[in-house]
Each structure stands twice: as C-alpha cells, then as structure tokens.
PDB file of N, CA, C, O and CB in Angstrom:
ATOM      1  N   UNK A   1       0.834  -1.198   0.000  1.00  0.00           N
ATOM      2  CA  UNK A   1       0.000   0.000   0.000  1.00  0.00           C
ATOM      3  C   UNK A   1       0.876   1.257   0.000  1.00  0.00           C
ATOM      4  O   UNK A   1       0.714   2.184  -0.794  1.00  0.00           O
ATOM      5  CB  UNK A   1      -0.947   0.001   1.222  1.00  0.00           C
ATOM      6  N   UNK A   2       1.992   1.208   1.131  1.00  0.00           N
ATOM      7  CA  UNK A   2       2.855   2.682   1.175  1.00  0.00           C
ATOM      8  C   UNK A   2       3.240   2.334  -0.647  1.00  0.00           C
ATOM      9  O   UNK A   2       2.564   2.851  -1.536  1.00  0.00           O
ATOM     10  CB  UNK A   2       4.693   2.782   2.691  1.00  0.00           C
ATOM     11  N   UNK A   3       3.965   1.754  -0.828  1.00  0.00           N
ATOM     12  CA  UNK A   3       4.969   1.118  -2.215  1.00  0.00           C
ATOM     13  C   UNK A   3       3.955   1.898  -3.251  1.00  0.00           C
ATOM     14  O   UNK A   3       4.500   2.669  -4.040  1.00  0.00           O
ATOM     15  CB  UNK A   3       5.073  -1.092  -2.522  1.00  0.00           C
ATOM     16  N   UNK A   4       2.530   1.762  -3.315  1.00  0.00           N
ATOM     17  CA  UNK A   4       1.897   1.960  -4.824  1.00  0.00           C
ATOM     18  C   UNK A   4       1.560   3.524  -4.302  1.00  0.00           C
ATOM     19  O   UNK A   4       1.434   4.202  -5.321  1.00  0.00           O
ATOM     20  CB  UNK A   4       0.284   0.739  -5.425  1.00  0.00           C
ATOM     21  N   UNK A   5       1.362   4.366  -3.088  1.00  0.00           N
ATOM     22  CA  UNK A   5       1.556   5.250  -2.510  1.00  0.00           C
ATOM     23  C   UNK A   5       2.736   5.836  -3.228  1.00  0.00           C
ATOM     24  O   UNK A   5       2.415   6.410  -4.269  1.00  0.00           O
ATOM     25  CB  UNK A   5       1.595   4.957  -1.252  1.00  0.00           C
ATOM     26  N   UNK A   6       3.950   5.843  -2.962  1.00  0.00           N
ATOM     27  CA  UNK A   6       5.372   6.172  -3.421  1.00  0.00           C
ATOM     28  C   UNK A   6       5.047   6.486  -4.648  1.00  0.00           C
ATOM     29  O   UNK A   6       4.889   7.646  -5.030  1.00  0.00           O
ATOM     30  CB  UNK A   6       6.506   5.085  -3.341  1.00  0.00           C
ATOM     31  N   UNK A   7       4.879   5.113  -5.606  1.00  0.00           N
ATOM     32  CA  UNK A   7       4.946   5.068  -7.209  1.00  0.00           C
ATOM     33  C   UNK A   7       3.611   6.153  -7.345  1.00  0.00           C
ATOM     34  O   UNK A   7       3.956   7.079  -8.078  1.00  0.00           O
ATOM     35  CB  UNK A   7       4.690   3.204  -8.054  1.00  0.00           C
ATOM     36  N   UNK A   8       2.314   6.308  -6.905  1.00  0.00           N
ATOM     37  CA  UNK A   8       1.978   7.150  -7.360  1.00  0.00           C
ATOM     38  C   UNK A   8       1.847   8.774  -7.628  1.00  0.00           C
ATOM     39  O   UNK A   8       1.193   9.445  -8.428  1.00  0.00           O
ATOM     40  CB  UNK A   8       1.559   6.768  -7.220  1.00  0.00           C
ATOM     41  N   UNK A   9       2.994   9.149  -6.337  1.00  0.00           N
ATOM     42  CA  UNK A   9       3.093  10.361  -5.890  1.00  0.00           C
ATOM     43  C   UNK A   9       4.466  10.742  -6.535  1.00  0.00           C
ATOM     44  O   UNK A   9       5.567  10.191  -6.557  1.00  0.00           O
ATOM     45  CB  UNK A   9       2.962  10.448  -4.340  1.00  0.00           C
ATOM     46  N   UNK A  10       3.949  11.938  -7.065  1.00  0.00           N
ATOM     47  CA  UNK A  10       5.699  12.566  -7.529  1.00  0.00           C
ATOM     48  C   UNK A  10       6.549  12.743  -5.946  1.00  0.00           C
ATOM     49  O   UNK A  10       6.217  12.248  -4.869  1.00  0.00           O
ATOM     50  CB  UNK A  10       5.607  14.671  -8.518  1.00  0.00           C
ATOM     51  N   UNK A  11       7.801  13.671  -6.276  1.00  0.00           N
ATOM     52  CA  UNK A  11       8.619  13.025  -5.132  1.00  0.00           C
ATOM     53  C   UNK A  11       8.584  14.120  -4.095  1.00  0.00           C
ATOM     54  O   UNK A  11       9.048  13.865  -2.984  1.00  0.00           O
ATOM     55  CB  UNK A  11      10.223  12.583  -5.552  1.00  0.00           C
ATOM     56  N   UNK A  12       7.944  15.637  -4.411  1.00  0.00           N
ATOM     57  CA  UNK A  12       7.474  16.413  -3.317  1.00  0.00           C
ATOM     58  C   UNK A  12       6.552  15.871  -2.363  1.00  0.00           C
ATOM     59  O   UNK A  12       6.653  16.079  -1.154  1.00  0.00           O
ATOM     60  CB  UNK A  12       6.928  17.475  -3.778  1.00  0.00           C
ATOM     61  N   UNK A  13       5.534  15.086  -2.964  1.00  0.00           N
ATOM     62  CA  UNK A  13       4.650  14.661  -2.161  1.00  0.00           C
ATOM     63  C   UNK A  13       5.046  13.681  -1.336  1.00  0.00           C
ATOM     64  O   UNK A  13       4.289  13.303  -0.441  1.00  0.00           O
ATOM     65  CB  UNK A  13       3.679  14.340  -2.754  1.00  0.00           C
ATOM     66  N   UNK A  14       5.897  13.300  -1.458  1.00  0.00           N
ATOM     67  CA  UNK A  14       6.709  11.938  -0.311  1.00  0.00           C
ATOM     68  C   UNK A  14       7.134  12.606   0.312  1.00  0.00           C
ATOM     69  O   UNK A  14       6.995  12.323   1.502  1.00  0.00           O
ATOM     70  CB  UNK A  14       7.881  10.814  -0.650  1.00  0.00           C
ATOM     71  N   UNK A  15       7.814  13.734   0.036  1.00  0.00           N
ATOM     72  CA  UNK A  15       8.935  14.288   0.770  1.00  0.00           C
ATOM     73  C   UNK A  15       7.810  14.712   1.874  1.00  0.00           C
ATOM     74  O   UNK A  15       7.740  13.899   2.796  1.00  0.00           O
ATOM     75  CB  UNK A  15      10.004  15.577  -0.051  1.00  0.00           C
ATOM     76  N   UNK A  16       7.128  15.556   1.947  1.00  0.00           N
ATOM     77  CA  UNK A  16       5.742  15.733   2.647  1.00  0.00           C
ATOM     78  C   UNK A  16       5.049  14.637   3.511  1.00  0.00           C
ATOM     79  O   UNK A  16       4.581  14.848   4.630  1.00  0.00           O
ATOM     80  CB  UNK A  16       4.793  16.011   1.622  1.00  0.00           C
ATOM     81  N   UNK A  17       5.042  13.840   3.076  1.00  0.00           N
ATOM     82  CA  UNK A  17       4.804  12.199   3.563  1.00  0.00           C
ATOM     83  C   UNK A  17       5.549  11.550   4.114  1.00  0.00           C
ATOM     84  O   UNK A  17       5.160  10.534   4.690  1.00  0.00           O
ATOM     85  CB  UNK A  17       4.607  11.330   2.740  1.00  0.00           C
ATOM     86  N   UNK A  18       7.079  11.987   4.115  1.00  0.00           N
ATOM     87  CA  UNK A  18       7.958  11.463   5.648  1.00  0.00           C
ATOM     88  C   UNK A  18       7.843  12.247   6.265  1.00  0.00           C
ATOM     89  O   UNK A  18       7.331  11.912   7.333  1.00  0.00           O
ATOM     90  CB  UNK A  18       9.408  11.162   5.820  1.00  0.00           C
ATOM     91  N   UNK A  19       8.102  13.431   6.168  1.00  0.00           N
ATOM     92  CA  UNK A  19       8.122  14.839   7.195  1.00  0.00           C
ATOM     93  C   UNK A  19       6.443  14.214   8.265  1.00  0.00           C
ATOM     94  O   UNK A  19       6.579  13.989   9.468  1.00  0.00           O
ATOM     95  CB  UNK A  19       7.791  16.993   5.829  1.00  0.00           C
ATOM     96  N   UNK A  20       5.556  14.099   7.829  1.00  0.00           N
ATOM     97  CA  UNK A  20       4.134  13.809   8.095  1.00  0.00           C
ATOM     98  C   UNK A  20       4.560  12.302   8.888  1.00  0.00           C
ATOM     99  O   UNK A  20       4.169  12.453  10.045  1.00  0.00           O
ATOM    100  CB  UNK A  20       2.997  13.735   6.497  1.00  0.00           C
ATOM    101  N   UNK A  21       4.971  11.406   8.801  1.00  0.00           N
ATOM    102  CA  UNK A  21       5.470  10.387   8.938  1.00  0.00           C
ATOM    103  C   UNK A  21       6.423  10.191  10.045  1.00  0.00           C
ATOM    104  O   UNK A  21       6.384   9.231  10.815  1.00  0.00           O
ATOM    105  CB  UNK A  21       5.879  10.160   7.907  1.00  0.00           C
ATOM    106  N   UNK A  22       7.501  11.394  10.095  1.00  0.00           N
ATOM    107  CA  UNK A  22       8.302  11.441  11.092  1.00  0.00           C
ATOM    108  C   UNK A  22       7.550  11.830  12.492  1.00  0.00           C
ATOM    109  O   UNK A  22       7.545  11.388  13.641  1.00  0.00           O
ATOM    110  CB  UNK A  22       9.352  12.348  10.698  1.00  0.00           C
ATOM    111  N   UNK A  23       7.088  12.608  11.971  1.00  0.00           N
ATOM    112  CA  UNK A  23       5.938  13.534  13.183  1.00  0.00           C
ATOM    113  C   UNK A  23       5.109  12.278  14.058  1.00  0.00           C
ATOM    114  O   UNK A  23       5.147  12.079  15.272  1.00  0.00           O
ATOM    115  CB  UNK A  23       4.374  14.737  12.109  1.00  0.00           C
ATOM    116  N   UNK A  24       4.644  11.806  13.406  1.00  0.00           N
ATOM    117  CA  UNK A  24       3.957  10.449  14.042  1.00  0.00           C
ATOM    118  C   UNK A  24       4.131   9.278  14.573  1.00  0.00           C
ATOM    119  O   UNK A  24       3.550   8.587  15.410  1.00  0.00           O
ATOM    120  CB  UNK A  24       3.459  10.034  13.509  1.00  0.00           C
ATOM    121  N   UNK A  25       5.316   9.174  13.728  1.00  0.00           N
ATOM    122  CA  UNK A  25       6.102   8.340  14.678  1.00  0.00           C
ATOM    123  C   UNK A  25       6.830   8.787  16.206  1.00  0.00           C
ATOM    124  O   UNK A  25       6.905   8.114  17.234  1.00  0.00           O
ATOM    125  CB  UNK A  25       7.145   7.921  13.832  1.00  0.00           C
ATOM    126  N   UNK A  26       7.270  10.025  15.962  1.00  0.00           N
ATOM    127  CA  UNK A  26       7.806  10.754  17.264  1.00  0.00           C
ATOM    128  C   UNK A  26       6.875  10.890  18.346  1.00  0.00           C
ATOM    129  O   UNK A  26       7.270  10.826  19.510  1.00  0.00           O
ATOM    130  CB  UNK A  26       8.257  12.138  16.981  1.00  0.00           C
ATOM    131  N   UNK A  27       5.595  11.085  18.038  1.00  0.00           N
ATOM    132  CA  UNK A  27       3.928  11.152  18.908  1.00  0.00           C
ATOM    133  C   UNK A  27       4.098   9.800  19.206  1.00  0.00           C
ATOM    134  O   UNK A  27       4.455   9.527  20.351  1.00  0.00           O
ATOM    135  CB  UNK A  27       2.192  11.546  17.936  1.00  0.00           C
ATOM    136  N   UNK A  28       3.875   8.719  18.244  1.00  0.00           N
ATOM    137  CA  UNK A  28       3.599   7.526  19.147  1.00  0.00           C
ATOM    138  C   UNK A  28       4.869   7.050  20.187  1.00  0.00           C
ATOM    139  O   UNK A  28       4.646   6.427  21.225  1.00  0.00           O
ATOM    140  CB  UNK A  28       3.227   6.270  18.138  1.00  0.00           C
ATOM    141  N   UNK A  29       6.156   7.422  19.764  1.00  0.00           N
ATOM    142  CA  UNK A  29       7.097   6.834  20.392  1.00  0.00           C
ATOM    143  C   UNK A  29       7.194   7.489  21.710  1.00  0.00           C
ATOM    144  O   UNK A  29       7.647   6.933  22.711  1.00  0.00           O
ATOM    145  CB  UNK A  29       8.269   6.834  19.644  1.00  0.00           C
ATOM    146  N   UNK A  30       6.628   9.014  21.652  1.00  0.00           N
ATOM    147  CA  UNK A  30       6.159   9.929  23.299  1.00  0.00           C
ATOM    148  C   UNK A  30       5.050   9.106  24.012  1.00  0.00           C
ATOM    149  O   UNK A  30       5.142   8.865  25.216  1.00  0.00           O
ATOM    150  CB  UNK A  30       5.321  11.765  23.032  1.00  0.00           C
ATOM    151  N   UNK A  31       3.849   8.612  23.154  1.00  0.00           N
ATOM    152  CA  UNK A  31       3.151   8.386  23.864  1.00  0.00           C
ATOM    153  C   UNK A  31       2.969   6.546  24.550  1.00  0.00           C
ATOM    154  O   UNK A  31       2.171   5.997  25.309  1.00  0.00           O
ATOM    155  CB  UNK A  31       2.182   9.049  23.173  1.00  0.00           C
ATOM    156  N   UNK A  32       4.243   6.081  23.738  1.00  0.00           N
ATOM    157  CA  UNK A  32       4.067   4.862  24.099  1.00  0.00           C
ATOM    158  C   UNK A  32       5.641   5.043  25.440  1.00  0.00           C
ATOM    159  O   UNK A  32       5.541   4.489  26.535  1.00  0.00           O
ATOM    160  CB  UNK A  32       4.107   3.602  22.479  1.00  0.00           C
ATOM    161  N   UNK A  33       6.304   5.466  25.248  1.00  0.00           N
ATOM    162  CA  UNK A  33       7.347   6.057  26.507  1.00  0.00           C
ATOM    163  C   UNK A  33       6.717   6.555  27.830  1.00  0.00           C
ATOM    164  O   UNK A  33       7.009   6.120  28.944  1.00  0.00           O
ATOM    165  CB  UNK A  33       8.188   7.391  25.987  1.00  0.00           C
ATOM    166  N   UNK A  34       5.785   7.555  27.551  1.00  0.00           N
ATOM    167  CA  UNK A  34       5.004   7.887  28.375  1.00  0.00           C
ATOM    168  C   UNK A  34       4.100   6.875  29.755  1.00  0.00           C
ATOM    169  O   UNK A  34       4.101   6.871  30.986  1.00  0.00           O
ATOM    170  CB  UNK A  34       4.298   8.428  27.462  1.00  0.00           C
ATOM    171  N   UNK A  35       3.269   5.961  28.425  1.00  0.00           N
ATOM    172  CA  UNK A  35       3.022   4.750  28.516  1.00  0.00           C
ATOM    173  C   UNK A  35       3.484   3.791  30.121  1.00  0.00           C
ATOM    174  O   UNK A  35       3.118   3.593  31.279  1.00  0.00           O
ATOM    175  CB  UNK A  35       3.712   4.326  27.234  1.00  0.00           C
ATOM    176  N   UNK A  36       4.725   3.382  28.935  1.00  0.00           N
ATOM    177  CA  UNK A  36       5.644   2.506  29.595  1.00  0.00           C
ATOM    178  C   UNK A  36       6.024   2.897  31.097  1.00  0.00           C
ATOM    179  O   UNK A  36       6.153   2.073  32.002  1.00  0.00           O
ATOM    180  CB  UNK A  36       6.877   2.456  28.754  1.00  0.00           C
ATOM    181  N   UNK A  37       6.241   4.798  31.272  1.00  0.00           N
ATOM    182  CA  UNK A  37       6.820   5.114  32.301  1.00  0.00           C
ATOM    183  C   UNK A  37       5.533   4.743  33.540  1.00  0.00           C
ATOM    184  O   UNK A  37       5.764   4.558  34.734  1.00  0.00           O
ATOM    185  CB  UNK A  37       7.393   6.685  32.103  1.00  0.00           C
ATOM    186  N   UNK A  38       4.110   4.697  32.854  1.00  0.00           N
ATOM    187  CA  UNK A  38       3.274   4.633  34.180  1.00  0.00           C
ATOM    188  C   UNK A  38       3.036   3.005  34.159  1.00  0.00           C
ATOM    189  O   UNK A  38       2.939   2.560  35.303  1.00  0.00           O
ATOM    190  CB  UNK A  38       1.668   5.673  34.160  1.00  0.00           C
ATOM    191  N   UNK A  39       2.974   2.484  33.617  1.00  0.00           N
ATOM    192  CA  UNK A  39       3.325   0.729  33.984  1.00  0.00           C
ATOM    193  C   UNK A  39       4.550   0.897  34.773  1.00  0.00           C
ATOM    194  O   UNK A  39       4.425   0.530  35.942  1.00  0.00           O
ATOM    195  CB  UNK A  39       3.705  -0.460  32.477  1.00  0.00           C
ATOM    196  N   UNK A  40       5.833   1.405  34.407  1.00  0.00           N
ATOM    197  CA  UNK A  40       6.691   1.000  35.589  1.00  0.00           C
ATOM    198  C   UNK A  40       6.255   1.283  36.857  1.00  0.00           C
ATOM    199  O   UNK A  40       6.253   0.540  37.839  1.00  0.00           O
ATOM    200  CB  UNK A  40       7.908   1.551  35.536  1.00  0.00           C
ATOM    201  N   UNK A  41       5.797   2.694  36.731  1.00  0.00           N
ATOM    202  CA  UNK A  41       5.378   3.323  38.166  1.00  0.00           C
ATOM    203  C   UNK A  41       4.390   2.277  39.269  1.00  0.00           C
ATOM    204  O   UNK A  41       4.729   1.708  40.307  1.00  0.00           O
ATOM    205  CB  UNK A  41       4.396   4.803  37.768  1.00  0.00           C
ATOM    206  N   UNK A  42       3.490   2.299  38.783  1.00  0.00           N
ATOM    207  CA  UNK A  42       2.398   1.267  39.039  1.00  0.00           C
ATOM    208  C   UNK A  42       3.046  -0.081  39.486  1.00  0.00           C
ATOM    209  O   UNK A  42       2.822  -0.545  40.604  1.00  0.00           O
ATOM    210  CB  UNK A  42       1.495   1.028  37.694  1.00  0.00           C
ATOM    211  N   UNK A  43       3.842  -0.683  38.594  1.00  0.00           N
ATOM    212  CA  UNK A  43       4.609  -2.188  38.880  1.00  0.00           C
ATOM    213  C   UNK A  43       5.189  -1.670  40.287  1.00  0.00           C
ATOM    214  O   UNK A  43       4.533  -1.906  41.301  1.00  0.00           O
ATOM    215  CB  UNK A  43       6.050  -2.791  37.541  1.00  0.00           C
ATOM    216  N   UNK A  44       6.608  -0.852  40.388  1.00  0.00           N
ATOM    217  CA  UNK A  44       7.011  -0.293  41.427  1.00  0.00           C
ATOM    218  C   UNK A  44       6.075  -0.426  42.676  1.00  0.00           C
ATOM    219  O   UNK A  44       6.282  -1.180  43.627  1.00  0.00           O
ATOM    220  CB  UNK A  44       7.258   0.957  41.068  1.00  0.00           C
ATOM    221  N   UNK A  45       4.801   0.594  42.497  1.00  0.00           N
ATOM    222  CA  UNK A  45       4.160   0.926  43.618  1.00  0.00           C
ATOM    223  C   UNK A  45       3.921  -0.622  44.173  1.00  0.00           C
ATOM    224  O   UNK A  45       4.523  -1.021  45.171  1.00  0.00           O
ATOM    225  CB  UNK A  45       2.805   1.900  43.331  1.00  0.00           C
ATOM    226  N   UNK A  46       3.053  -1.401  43.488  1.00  0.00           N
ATOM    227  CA  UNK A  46       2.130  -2.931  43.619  1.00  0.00           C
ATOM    228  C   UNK A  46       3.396  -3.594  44.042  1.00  0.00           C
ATOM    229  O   UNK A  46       3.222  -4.157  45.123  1.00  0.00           O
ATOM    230  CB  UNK A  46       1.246  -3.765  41.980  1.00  0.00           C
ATOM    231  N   UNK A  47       4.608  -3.733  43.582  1.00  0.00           N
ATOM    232  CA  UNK A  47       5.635  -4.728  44.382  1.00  0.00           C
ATOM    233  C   UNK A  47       6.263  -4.072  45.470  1.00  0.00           C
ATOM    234  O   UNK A  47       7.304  -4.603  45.858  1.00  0.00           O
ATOM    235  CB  UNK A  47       6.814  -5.289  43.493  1.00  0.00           C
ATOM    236  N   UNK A  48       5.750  -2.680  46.269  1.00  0.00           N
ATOM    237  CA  UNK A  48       6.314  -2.443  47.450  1.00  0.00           C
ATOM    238  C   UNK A  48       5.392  -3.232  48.824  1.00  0.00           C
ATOM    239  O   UNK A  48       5.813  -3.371  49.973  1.00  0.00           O
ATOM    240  CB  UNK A  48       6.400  -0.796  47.510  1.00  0.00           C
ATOM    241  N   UNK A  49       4.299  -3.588  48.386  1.00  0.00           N
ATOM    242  CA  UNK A  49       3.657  -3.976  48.529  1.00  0.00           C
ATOM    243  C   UNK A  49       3.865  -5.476  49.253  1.00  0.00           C
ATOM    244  O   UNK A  49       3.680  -5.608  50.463  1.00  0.00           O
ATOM    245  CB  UNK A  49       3.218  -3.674  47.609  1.00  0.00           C
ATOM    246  N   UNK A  50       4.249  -6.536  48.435  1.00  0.00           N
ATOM    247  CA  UNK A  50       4.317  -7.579  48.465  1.00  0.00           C
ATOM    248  C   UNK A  50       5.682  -7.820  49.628  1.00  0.00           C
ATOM    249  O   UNK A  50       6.054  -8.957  49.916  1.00  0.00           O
ATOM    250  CB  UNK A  50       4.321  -8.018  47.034  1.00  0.00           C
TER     251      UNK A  50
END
C-alpha cells in the first residue's frame, strides 16, 4: 500500500509524507514512553507492597 503510494506520488509529495510520517512516529514513540513510564510506576508501587 505505502509502495503503490510512493509510485503514485511525484517526489514532493513523499517528501511531505515522511516529514508527516516522522511527526507520528515521534507522537507515538512519546506516547508509548510515556506509557511505559506509568506501567513501571504502578509495577514499582504494587511490588512495594508484596
């Protein structure tokens, strides 16, 4: 799907389409970091516990 994406877009429009691409990936990789940091927290808290 990206591949026939590529081939159909001249090469400004890709260029536009990583820039767009980078952005989103950087969001998910904040929000899955983010994420991760309150599972640790949580794990932490629940095994002071035990």
């Amino acid at each position: 799907m990206l591949y026939a994406f590529f081939i159909l877009r001249p090469e400004r429009d890709v260029n536009r389409f990583g820039s767009f691409a980078n952005a989103y990936i950087m969001r998910v990789l904040q929000w899955w970091s983010g994420k991760f940091e309150n599972i640790t927290h949580e794990f932490l808290q629940t095994s002071q516990w035990h």
